[in-house]
Tab-separated table of C-alpha atoms in Angstrom:
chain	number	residue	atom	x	y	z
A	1	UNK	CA	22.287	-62.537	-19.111
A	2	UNK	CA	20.744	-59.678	-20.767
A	3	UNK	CA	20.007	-61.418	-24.083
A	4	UNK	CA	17.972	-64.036	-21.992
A	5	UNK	CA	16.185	-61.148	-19.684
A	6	UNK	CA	15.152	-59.768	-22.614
A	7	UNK	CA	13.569	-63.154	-24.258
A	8	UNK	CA	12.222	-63.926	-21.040
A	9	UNK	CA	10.657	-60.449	-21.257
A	10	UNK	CA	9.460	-60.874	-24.864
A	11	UNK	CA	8.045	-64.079	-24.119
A	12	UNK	CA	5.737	-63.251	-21.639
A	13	UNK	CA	4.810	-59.868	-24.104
A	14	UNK	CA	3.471	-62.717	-26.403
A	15	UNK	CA	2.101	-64.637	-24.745
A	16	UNK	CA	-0.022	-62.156	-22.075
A	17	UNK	CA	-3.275	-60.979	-23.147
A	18	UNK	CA	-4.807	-56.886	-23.002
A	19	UNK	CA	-7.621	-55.216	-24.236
A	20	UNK	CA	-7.533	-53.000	-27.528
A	21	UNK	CA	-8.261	-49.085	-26.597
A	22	UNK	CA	-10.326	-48.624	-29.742
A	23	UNK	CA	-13.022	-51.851	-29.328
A	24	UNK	CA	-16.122	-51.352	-26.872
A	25	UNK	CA	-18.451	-54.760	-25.761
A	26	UNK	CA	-21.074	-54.929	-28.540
A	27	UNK	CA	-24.435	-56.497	-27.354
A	28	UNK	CA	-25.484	-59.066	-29.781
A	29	UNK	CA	-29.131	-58.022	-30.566
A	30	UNK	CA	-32.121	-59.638	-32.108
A	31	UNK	CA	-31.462	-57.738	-35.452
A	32	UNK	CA	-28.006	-59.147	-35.746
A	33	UNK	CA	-28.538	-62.933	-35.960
A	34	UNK	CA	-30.758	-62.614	-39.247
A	35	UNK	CA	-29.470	-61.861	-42.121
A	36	UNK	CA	-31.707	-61.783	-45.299
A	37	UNK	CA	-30.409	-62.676	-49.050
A	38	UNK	CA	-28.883	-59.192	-49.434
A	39	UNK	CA	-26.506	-59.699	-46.488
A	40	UNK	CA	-23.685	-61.777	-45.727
A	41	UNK	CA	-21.680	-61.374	-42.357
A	42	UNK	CA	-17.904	-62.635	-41.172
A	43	UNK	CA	-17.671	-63.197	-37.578
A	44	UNK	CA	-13.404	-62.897	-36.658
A	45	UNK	CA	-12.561	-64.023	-33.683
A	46	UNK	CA	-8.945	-64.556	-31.634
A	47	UNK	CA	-9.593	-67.795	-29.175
A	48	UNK	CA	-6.561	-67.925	-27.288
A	49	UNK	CA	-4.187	-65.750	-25.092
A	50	UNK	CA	-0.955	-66.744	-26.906
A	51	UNK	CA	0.257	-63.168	-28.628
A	52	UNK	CA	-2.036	-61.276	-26.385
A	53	UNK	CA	0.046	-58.439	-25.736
A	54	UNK	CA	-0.195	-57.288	-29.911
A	55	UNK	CA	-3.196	-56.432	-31.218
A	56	UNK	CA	-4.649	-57.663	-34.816
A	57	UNK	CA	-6.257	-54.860	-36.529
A	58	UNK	CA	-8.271	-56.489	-39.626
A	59	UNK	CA	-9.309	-54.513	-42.420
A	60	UNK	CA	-10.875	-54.961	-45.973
A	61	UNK	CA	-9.848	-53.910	-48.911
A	62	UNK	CA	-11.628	-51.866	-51.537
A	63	UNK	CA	-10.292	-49.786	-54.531
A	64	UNK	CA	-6.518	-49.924	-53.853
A	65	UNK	CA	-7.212	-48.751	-50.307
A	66	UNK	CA	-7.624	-50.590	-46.659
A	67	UNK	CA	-10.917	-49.465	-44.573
A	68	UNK	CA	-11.074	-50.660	-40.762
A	69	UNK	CA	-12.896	-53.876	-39.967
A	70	UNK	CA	-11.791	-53.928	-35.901
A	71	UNK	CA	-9.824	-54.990	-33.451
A	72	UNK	CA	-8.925	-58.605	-32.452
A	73	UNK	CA	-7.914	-58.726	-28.440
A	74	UNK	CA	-7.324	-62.390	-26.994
A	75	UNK	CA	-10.864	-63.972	-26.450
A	76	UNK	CA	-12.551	-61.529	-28.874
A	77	UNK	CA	-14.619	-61.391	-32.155
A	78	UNK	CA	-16.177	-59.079	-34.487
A	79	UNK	CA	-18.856	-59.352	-36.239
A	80	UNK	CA	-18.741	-58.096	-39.702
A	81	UNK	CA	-21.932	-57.217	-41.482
A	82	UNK	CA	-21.197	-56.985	-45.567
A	83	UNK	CA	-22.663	-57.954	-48.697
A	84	UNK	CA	-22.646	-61.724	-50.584
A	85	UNK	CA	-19.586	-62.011	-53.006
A	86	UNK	CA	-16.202	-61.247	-53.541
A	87	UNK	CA	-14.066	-59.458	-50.490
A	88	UNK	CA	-10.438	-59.500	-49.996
A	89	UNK	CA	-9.784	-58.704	-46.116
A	90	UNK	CA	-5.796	-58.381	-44.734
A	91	UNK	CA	-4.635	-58.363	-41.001
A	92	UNK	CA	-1.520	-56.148	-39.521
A	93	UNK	CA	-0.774	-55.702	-35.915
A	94	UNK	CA	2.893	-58.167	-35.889
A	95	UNK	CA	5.739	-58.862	-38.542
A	96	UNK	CA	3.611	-59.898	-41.549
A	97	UNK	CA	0.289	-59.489	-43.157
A	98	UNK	CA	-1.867	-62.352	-43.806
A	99	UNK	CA	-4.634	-61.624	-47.064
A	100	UNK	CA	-7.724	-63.709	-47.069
A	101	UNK	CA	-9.846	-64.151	-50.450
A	102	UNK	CA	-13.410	-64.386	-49.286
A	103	UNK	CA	-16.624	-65.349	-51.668
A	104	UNK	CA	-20.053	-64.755	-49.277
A	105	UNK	CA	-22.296	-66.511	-49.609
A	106	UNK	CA	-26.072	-64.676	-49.094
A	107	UNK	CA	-28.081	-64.722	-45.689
A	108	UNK	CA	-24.989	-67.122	-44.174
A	109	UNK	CA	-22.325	-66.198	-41.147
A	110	UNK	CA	-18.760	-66.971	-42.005
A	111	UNK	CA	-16.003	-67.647	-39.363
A	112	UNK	CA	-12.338	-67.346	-39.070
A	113	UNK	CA	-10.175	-67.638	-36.707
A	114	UNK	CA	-7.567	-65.203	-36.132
A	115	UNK	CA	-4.248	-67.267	-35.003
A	116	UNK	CA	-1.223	-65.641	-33.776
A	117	UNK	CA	2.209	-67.577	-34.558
A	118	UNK	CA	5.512	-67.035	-32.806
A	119	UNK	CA	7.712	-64.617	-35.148
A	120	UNK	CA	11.279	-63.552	-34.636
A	121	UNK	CA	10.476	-60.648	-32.090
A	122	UNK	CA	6.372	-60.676	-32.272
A	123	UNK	CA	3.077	-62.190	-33.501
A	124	UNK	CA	2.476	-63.350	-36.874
A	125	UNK	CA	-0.804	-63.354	-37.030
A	126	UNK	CA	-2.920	-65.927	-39.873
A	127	UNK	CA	-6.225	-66.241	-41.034
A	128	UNK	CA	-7.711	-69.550	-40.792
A	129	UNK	CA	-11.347	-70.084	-42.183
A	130	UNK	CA	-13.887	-72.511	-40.747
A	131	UNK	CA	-15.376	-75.024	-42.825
A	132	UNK	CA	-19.553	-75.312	-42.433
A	133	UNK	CA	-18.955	-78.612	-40.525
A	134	UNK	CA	-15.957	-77.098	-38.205
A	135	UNK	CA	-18.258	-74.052	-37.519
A	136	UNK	CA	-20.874	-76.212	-36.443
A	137	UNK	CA	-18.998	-78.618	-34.445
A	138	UNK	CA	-19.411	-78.724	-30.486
A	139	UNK	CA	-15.745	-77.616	-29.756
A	140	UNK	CA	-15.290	-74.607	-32.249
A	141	UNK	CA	-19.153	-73.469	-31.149
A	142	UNK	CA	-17.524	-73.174	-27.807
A	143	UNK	CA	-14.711	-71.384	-28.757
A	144	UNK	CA	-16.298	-69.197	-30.437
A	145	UNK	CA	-18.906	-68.468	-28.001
A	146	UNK	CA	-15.974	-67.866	-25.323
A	147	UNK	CA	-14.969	-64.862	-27.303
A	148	UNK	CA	-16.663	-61.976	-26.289
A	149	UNK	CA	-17.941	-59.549	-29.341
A	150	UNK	CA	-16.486	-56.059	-29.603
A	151	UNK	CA	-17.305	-53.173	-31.774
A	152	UNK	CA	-15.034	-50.454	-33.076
A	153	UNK	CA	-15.086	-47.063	-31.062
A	154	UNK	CA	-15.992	-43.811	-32.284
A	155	UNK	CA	-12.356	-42.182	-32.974
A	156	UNK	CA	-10.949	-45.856	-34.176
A	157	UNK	CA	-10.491	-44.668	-37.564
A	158	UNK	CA	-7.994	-41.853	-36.126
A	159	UNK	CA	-6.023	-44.060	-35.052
A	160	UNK	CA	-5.943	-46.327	-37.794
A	161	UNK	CA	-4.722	-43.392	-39.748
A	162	UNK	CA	-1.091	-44.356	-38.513
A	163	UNK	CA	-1.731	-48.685	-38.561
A	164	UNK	CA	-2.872	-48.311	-41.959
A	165	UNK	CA	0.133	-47.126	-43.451
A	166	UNK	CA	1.880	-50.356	-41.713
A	167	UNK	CA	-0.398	-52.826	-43.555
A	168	UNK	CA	-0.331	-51.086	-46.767
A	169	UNK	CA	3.572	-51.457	-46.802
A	170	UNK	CA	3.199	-55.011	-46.341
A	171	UNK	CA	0.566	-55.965	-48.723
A	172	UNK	CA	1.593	-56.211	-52.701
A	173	UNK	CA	-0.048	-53.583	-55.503
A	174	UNK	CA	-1.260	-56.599	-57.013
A	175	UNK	CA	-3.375	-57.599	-54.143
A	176	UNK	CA	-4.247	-54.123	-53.151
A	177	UNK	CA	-6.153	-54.132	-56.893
A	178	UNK	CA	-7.795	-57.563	-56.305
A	179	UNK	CA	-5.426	-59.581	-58.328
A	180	UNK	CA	-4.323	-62.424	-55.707
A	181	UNK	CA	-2.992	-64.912	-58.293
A	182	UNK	CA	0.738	-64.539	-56.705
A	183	UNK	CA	-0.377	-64.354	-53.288
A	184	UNK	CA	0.938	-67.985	-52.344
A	185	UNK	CA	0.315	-67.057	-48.726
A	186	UNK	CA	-2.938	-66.619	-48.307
A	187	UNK	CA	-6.478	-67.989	-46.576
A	188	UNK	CA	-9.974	-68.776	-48.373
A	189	UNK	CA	-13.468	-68.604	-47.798
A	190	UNK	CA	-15.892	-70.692	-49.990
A	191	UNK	CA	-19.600	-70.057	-50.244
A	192	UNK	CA	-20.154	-73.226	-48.803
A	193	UNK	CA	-18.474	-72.186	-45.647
A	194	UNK	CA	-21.185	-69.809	-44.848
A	195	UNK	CA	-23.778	-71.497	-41.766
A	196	UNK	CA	-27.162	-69.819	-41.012
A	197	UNK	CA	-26.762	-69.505	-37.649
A	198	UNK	CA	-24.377	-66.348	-35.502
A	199	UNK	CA	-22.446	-68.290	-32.281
């Protein structure tokens, strides 16, 4: 009786949503929805309520170390100004990482969807990139735009201090130092994924 009290209890952990303590509501301004030949810009962003209860803290990775992107709730995004080229970006929060080998493309907007999986006792949480087409589709133009955009609070990066440790355990040297050729799990953005316009 207890075994199934305490699925029943993990269950609903999973599947209810809350909000992150160290994302605000970002307004989307003017400035933010043009991006000029020098910039590129990912826009993350968590759909769905399944896995709500554990937060998916994204973060790039530069130099053998993991910096902070944000956040993902259930029904966020984050918008994530950078420059064209070559990024490597992995996500913590459940019982695995997930690494995603990006290539930006200038002045474009890149999406991914951040899905959460069931695990054996939490989320495991996956990258999966839009194509141009599936970004500009009806359905995934509404899903995005149902997510509401968030933006990292001042004293984020304190906490992080502690998550970060987490994700570097579960990420390989190899990838920390950009090599991903025996990553077999991972996600990828093309150039040609990138669309001109921010949803």
């Amino acid at each position: 009786m207890q075994k199934l009290l305490f699925a029943f209890l993990a269950l609903c952990f999973f599947i209810t949503g809350c909000a992150s303590k160290q994302m605000q509501p970002a307004p989307i301004t003017p400035e933010a929805r043009v991006l000029n030949e020098g910039q590129s810009a990912v826009v993350f962003f968590r759909d769905t309520i399944i896995g709500g209860g554990i937060q998916a803290p994204v973060a790039e990775v530069k130099n053998g170390d993991i910096f902070l992107v944000g956040v993902l709730s259930a029904n966020t995004k984050i918008l994530h100004h950078t420059v064209p080229g070559k990024h490597l970006y992995i996500i913590g929060g459940g019982e695995s990482s997930n690494v995603l080998d990006a290539d930006l493309a200038p002045g474009k907007f890149h999406y991914v969807r951040v899905d959460p999986k069931m695990g054996f006792m939490l989320a495991r949480f996956k990258f999966e990139p839009l194509s141009a087409s599936e970004a500009l589709s009806e359905k995934e133009s509404k899903n995005i735009a149902s997510c509401e955009l968030m933006a990292l609070k001042p004293n984020s990066e304190l906490w992080f201090s502690d998550e970060r440790h987490a994700m570097l355990r579960r990420v390989s040297n190899a990838a920390l130092q950009g090599d991903l050729s025996g990553e077999k799990d991972k996600a990828v953005i093309l150039p040609a994924y990138g669309i001109d316009a921010l949803r």
